[in-house]
PDB file of C-alpha atoms in Angstrom:
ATOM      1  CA  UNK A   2      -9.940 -24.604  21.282  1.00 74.00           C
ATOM      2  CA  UNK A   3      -6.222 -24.771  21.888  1.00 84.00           C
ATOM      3  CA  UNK A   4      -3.501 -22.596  23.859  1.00 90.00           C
ATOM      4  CA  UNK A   5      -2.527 -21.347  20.611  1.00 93.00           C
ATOM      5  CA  UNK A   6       0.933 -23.235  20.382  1.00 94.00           C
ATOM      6  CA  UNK A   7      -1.254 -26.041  17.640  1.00 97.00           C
ATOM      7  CA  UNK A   8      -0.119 -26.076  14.241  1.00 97.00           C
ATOM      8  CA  UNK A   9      -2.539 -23.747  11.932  1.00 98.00           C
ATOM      9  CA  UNK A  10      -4.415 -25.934   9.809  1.00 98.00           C
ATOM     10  CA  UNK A  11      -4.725 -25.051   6.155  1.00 98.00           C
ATOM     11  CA  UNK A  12      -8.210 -24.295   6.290  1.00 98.00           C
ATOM     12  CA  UNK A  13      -8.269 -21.936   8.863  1.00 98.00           C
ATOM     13  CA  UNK A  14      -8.496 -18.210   8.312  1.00 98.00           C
ATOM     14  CA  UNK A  15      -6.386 -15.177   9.500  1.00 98.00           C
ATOM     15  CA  UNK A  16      -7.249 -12.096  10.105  1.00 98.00           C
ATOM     16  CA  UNK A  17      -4.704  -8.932   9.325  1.00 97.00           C
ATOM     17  CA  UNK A  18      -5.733  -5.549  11.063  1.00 95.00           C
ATOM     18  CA  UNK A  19      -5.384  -2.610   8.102  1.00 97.00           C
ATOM     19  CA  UNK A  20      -5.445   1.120   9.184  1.00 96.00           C
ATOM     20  CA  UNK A  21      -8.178   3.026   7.311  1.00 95.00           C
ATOM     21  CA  UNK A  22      -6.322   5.097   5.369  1.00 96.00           C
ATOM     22  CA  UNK A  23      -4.918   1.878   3.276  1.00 97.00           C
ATOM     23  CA  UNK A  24      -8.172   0.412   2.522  1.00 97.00           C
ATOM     24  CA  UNK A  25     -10.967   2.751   0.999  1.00 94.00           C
ATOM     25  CA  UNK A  26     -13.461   0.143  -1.148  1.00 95.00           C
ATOM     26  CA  UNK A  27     -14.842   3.088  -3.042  1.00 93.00           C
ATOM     27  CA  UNK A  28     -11.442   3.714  -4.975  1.00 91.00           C
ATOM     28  CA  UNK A  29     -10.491  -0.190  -5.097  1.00 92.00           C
ATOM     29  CA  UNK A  30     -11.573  -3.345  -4.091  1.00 93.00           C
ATOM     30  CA  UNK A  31      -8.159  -4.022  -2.764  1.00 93.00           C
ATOM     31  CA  UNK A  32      -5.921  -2.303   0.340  1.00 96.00           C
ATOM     32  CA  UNK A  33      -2.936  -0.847  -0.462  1.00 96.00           C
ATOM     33  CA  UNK A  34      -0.168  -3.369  -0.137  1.00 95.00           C
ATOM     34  CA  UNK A  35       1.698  -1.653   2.395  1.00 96.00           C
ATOM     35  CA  UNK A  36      -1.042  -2.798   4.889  1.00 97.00           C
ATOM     36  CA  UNK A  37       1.010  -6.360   4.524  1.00 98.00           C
ATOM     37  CA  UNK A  38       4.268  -4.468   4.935  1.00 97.00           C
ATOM     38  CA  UNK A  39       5.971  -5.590   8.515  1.00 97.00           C
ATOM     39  CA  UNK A  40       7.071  -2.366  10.782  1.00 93.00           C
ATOM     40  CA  UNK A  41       9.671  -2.299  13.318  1.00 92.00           C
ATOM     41  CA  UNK A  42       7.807  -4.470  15.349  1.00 92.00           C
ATOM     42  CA  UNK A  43       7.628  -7.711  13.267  1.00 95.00           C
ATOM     43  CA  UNK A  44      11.250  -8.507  13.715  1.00 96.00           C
ATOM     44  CA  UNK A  45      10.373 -11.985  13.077  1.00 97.00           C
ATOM     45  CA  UNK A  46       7.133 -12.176  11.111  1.00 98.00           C
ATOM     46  CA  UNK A  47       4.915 -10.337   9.784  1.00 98.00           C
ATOM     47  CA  UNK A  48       1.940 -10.462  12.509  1.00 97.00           C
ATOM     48  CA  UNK A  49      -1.690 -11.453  11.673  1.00 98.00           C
ATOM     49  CA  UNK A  50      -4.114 -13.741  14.277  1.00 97.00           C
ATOM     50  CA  UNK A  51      -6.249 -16.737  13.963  1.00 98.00           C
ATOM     51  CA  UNK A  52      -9.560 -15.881  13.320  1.00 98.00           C
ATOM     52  CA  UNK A  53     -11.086 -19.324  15.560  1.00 97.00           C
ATOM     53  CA  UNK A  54      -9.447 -17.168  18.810  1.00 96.00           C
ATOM     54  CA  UNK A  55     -11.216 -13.580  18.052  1.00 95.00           C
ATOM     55  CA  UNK A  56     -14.193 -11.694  16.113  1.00 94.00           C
ATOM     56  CA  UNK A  57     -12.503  -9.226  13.809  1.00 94.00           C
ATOM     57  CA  UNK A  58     -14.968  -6.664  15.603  1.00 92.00           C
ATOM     58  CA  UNK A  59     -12.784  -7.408  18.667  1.00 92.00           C
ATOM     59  CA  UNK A  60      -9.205  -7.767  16.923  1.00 92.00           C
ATOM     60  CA  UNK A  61      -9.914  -4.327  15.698  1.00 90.00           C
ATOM     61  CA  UNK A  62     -10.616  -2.542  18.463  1.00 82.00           C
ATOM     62  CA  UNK A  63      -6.536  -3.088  19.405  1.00 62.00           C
ATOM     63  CA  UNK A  64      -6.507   0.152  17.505  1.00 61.00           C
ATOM     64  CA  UNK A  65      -6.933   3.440  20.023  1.00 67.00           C
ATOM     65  CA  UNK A  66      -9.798   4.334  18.832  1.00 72.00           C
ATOM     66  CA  UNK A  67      -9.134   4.683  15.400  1.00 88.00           C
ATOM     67  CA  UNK A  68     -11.024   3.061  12.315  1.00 93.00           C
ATOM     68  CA  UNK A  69      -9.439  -0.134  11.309  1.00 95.00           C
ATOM     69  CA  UNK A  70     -10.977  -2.425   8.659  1.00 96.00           C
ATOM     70  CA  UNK A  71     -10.110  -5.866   8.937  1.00 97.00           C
ATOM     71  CA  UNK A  72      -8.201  -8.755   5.928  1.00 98.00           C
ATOM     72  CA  UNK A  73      -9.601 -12.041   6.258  1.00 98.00           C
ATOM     73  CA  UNK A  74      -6.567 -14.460   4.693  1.00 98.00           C
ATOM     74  CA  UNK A  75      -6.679 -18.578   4.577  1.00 98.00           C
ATOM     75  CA  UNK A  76      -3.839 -20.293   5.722  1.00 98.00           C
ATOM     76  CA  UNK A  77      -3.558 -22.949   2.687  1.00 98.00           C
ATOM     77  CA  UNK A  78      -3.497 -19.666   0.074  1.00 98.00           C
ATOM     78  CA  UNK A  79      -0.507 -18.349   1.571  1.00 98.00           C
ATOM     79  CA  UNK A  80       1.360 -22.202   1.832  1.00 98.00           C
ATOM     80  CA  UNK A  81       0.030 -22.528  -1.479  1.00 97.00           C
ATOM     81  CA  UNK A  82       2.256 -19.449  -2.682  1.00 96.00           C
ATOM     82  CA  UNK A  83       5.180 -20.232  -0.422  1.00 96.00           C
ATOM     83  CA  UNK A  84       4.031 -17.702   1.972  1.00 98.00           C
ATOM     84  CA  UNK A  85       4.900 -19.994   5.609  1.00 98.00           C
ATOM     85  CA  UNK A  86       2.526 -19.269   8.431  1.00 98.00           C
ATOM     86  CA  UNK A  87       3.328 -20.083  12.263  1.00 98.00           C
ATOM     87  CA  UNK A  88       1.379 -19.857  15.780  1.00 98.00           C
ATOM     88  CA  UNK A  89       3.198 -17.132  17.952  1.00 97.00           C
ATOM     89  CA  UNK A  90       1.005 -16.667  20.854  1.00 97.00           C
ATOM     90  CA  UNK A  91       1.994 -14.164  23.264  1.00 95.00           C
ATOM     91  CA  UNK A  92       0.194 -12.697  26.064  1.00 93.00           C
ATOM     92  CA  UNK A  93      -3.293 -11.504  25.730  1.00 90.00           C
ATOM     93  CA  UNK A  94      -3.218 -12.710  22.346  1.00 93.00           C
ATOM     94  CA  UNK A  95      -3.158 -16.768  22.218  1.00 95.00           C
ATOM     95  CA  UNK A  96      -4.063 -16.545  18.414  1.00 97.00           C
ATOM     96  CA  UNK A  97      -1.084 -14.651  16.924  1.00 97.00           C
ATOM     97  CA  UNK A  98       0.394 -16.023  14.299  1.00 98.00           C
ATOM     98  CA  UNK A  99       3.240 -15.165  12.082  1.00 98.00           C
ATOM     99  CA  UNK A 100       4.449 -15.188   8.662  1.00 98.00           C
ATOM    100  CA  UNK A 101       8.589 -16.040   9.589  1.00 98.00           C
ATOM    101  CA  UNK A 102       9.279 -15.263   5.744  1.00 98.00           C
ATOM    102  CA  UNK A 103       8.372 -11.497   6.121  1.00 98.00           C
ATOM    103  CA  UNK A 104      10.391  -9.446   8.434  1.00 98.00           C
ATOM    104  CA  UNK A 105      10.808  -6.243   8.712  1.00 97.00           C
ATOM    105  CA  UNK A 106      14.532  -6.456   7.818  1.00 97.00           C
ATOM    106  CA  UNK A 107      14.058  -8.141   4.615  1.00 97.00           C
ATOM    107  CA  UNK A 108      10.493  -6.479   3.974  1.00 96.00           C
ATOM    108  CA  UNK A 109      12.205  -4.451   0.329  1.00 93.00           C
ATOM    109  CA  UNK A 110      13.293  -7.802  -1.080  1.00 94.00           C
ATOM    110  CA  UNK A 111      11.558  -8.784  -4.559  1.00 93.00           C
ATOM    111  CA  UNK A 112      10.043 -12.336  -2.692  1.00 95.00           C
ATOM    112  CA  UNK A 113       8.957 -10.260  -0.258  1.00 96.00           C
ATOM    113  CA  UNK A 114       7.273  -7.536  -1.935  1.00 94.00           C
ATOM    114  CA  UNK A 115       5.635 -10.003  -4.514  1.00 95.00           C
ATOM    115  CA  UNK A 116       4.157 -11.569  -1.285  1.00 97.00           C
ATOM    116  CA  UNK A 117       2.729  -8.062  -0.214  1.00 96.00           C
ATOM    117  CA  UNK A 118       1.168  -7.611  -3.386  1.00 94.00           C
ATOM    118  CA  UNK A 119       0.025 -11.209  -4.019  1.00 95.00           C
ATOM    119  CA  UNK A 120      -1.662 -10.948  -0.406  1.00 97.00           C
ATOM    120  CA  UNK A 121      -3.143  -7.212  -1.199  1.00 95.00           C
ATOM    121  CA  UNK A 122      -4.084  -8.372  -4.304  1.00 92.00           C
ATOM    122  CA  UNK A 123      -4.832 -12.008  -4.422  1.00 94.00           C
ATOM    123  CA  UNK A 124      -4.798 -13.469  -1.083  1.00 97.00           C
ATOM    124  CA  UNK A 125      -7.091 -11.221   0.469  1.00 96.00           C
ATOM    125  CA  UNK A 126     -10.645 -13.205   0.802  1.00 97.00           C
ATOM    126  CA  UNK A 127     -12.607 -10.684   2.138  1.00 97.00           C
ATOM    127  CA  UNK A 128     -12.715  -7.470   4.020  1.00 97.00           C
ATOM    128  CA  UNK A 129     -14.510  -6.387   7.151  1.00 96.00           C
ATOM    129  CA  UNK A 130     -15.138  -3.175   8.615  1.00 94.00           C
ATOM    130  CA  UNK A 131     -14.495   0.034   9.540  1.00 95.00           C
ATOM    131  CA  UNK A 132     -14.510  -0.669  13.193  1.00 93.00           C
ATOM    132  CA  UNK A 133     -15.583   0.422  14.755  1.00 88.00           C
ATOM    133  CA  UNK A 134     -18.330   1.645  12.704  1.00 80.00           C
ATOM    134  CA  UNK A 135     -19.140   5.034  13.714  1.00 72.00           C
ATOM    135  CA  UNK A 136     -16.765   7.299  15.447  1.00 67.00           C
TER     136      UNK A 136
ATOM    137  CA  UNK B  21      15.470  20.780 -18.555  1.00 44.00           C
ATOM    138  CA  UNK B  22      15.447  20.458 -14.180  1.00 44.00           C
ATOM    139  CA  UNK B  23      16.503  17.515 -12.315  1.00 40.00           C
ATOM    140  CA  UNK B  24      13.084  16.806 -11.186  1.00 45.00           C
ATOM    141  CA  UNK B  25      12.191  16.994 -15.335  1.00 47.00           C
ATOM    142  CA  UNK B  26      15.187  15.091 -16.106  1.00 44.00           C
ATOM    143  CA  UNK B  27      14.537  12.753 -13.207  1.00 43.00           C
ATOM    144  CA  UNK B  28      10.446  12.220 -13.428  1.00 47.00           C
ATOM    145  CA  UNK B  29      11.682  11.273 -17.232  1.00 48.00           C
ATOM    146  CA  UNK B  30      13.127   8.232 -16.714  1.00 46.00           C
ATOM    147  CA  UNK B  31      10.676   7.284 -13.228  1.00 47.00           C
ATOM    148  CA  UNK B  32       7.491   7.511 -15.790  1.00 45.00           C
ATOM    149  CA  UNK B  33       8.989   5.292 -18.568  1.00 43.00           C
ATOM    150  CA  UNK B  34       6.775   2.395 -17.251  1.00 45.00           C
ATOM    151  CA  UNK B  35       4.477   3.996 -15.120  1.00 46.00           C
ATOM    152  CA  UNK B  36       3.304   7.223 -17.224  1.00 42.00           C
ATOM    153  CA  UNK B  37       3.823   6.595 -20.599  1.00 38.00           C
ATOM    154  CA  UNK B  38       0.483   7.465 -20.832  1.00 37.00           C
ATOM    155  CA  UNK B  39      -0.671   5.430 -23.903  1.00 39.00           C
ATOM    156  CA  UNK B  40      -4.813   7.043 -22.807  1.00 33.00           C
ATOM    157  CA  UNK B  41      -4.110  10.710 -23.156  1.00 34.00           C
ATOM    158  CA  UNK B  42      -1.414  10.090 -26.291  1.00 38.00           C
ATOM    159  CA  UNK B  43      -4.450   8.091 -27.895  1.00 38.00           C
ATOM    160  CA  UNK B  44      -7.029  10.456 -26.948  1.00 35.00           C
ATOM    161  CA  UNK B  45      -5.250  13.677 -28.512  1.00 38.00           C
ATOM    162  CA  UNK B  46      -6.013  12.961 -31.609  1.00 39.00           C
ATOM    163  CA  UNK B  47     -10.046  12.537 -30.616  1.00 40.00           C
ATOM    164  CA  UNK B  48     -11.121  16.442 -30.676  1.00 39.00           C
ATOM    165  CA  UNK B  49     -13.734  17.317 -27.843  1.00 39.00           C
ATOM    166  CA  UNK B  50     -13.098  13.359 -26.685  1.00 41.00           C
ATOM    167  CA  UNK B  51      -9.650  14.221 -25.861  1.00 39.00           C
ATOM    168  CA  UNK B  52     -10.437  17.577 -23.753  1.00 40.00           C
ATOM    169  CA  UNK B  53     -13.293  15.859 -21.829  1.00 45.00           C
ATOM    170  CA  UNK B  54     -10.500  12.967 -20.964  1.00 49.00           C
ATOM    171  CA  UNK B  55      -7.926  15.299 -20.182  1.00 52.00           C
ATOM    172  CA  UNK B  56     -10.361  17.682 -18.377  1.00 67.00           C
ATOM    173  CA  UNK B  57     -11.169  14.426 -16.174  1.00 84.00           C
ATOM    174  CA  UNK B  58      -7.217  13.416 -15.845  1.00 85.00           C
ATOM    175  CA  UNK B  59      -6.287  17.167 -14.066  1.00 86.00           C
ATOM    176  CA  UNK B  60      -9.314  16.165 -12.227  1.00 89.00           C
ATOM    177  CA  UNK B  61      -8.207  13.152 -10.649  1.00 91.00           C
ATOM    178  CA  UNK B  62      -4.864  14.804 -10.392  1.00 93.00           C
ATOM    179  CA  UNK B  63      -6.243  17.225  -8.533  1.00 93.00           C
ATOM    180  CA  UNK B  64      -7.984  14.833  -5.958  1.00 94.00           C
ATOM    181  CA  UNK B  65      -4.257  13.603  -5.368  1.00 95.00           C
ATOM    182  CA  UNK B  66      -3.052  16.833  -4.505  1.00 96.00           C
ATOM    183  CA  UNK B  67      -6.069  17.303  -1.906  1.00 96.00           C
ATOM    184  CA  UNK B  68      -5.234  14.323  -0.440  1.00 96.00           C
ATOM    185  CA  UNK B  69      -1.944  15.234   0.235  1.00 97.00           C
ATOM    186  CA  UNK B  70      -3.015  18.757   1.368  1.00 96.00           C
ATOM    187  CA  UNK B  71      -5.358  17.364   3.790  1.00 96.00           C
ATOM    188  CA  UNK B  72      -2.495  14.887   5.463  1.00 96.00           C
ATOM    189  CA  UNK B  73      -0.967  18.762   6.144  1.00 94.00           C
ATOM    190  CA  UNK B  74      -3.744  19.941   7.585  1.00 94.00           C
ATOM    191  CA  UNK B  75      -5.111  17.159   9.369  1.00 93.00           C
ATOM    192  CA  UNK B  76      -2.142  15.187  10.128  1.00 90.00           C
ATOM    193  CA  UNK B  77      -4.556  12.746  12.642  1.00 90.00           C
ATOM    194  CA  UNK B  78      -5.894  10.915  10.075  1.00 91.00           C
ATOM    195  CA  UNK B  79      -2.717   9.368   9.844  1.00 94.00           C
ATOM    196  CA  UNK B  80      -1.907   9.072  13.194  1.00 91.00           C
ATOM    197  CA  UNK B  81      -1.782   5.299  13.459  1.00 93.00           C
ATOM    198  CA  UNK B  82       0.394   2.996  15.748  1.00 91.00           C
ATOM    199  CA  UNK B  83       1.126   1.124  11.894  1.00 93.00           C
ATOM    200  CA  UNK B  84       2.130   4.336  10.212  1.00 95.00           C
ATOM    201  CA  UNK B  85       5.379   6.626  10.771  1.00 95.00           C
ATOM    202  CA  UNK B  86       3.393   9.654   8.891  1.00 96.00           C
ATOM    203  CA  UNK B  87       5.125  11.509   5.962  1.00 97.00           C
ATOM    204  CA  UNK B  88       6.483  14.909   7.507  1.00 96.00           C
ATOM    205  CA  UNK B  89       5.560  18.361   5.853  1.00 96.00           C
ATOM    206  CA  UNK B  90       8.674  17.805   3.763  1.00 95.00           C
ATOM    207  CA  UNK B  91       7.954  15.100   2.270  1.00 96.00           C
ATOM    208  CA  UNK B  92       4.123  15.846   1.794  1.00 97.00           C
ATOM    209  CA  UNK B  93       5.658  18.686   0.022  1.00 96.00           C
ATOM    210  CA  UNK B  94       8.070  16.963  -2.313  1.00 95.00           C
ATOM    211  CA  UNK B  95       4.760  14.542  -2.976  1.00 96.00           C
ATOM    212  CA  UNK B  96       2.945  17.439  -4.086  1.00 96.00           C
ATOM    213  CA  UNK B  97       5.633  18.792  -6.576  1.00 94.00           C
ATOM    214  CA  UNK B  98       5.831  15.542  -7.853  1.00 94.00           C
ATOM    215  CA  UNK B  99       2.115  15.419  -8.378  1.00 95.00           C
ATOM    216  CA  UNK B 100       1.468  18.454  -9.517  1.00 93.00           C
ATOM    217  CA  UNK B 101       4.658  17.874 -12.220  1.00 90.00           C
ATOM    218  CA  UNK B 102       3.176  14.919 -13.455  1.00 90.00           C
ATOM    219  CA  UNK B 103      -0.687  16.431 -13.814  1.00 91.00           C
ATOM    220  CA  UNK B 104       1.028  18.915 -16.282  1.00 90.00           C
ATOM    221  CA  UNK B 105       2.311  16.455 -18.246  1.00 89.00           C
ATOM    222  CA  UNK B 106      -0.738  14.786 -18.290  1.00 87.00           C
ATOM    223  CA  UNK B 107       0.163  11.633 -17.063  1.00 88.00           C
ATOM    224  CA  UNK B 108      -1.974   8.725 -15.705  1.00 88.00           C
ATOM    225  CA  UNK B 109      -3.210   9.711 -12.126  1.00 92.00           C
ATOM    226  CA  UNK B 110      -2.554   7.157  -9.678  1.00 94.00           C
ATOM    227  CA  UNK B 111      -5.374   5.159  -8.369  1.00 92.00           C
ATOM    228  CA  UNK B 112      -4.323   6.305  -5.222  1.00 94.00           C
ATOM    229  CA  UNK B 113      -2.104   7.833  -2.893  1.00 97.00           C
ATOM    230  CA  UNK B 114      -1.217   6.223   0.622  1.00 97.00           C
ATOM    231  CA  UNK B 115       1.546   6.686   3.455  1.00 97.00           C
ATOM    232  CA  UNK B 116       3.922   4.269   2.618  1.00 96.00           C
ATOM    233  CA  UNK B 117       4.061   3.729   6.548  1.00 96.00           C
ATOM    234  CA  UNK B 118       7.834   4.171   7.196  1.00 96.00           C
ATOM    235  CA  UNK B 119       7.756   8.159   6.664  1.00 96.00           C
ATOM    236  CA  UNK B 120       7.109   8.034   2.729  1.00 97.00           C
ATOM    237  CA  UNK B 121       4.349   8.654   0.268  1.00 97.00           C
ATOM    238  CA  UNK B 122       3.513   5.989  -2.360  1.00 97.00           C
ATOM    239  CA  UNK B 123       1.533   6.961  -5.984  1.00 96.00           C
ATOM    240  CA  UNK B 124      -0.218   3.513  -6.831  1.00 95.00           C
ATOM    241  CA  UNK B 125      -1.066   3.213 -11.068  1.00 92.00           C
ATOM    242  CA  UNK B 126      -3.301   0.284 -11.874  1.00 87.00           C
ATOM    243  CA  UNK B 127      -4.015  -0.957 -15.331  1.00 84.00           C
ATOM    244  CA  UNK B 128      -5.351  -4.493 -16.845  1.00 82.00           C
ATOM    245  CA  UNK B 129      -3.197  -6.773 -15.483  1.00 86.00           C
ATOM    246  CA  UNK B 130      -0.311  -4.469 -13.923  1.00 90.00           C
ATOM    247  CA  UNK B 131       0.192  -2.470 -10.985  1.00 91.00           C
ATOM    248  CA  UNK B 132       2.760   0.330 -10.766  1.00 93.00           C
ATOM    249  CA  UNK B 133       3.604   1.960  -7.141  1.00 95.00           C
ATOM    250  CA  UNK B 134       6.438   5.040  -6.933  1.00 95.00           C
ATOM    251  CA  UNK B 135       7.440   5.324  -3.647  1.00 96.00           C
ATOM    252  CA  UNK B 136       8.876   8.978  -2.510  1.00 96.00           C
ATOM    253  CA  UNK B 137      10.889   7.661   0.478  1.00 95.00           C
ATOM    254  CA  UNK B 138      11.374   9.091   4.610  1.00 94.00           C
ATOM    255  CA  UNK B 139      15.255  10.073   3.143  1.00 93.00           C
ATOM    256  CA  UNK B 140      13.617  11.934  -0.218  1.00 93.00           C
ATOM    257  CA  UNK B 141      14.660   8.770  -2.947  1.00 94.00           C
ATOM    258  CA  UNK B 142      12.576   7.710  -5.312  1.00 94.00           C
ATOM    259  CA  UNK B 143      11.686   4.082  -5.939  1.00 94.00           C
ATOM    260  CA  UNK B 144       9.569   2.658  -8.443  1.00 93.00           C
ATOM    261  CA  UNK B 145       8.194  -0.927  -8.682  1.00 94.00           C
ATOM    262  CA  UNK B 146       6.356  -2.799 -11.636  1.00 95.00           C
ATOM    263  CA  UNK B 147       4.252  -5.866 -11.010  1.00 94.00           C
ATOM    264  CA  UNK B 148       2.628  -7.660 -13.806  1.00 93.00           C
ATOM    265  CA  UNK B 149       0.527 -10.928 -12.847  1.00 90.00           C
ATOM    266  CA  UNK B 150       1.385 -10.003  -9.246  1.00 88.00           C
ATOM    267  CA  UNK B 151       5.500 -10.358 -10.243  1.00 91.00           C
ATOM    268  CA  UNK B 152       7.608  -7.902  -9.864  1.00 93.00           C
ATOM    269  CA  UNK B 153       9.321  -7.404 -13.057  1.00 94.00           C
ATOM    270  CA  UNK B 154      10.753  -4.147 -12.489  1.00 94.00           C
ATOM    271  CA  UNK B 155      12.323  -2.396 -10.226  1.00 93.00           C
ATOM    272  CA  UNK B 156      14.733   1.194  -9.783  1.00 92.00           C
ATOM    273  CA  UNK B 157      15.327   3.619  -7.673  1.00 88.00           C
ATOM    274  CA  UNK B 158      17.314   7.118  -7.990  1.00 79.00           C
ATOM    275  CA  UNK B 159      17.814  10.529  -6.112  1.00 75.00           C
ATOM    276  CA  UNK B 160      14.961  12.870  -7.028  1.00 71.00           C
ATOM    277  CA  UNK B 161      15.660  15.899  -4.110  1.00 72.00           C
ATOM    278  CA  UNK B 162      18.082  16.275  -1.806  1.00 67.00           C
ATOM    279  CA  UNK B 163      18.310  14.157   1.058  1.00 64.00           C
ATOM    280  CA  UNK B 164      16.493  15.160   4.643  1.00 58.00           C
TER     281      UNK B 164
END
């Protein structure tokens, strides 16, 4: 395993951490799309992690405490749909990755909010979760 | 006719010009049991936002800015407007994350989310095929 700095292959799968209340799998099979929305913090990409570096039973528990269910994503979907995906370790978390495209200054533009849907909608291969399980 | 009348109008063109409840009100007893099941889920809307007021932890998040009582509020009137019109419920209602509220209509091959915003606007998007072909915003209340 690398120090995270190694190009994301197209094969490999991401993970992106969605808060319970925009994911419930008894009204829809998909999370809201706002759970792909960037927030202040993802000034320069949209922040998921690389799913070789962590479990998702570990990447959620980032969360206080709180229920967080867990989007598994592959890396060649999003290229495929012009989505651009790049490694952004920082410390204590060698996988991060980030999606440059999506920021949360241009996070209303059309491209942008297609890609929230597509990735809600589409993209999304699977879903783990709640974690933890019981609270 | 209010602004909210006037205003909810022209935001449901796409999203609630509800082609099941139009259909079905020609359908006798069909029609009542469909509408009877439409104030329903209308209703399950407006208890979701009720519960964000009365257990605002469920939405206490480090990803979500929650909607203040204001805005819950203005939700609900919107909500509760659109249930007596009979309109399409939403498949869901969510924190839009930033301070808003966002009513999410699903059908076939389209998805329609109205977005009541942190400052009180209204935004409405239409995606068909996961495009977004449509897209408008206006003032619905004043702004906070």
């Amino acid at each position: 395993m690398g120090d995270g700095t190694e190009c994301i292959e197209d094969a490999e799968f991401l993970y992106r951490r969605i808060p319970k209340p925009w994911f419930n799998p008894s009204i829809s099979p998909y999370p809201a799309f706002q759970a792909f929305r960037p927030n202040e913090k993802d000034t320069s990409g949209l922040s998921l992690t690389r799913a070789k570096y962590i479990s998702p039973e570990k990447f959620a528990k980032g969360g206080r405490g709180k229920q967080y269910y867990i989007a598994i994503l592959c890396a060649g979907d999003l290229r495929l749909r012009g989505i651009e995906v790049e490694p952004k370790p920082i410390p204590g978390e060698c996988g991060h990755a980030e999606l440059p495209g999506l920021t949360w200054e241009n996070r209303r533009g059309d491209e942008q909010r297609r890609w929230q849907n597509l990735m809600a909608e589409k993209l999304c291969l699977e879903i783990k979760g709640p974690y933890p399980e019981n609270l | 006719m209010s602004v909210i009348d006037r205003t909810c109008d022209t935001i449901t063109e796409p999203i609630y010009s509800n082609e099941y409840t139009t259909a079905a009100a020609d359908q006798g007893l069909a029609s009542c049991l469909l509408k009877t099941d439409t104030q329903n889920q209308w209703d399950a809307v407006i208890d979701t936002l009720l519960d964000w007021l009365k257990h605002p932890d469920e939405l206490d998040y480090e990803e979500i800015i929650p909607p203040s009582r204001t805005i819950i509020g203005r939700a609900c009137d919107i909500a509760s407007w659109l249930r007596s019109r009979g309109s399409t419920p939403p498949l869901r209602v969510v924190p839009d994350g930033e301070g808003g509220i966002s009513f999410e209509v699903r059908r076939k091959n389209s998805f329609q989310s109205l977005n009541l915003l942190k400052d009180s606007s209204v935004e409405q998007l239409l995606f068909r095929d996961h495009e977004l072909i449509h897209r408008d915003s206006m003032e619905l209340f004043d702004s906070v």
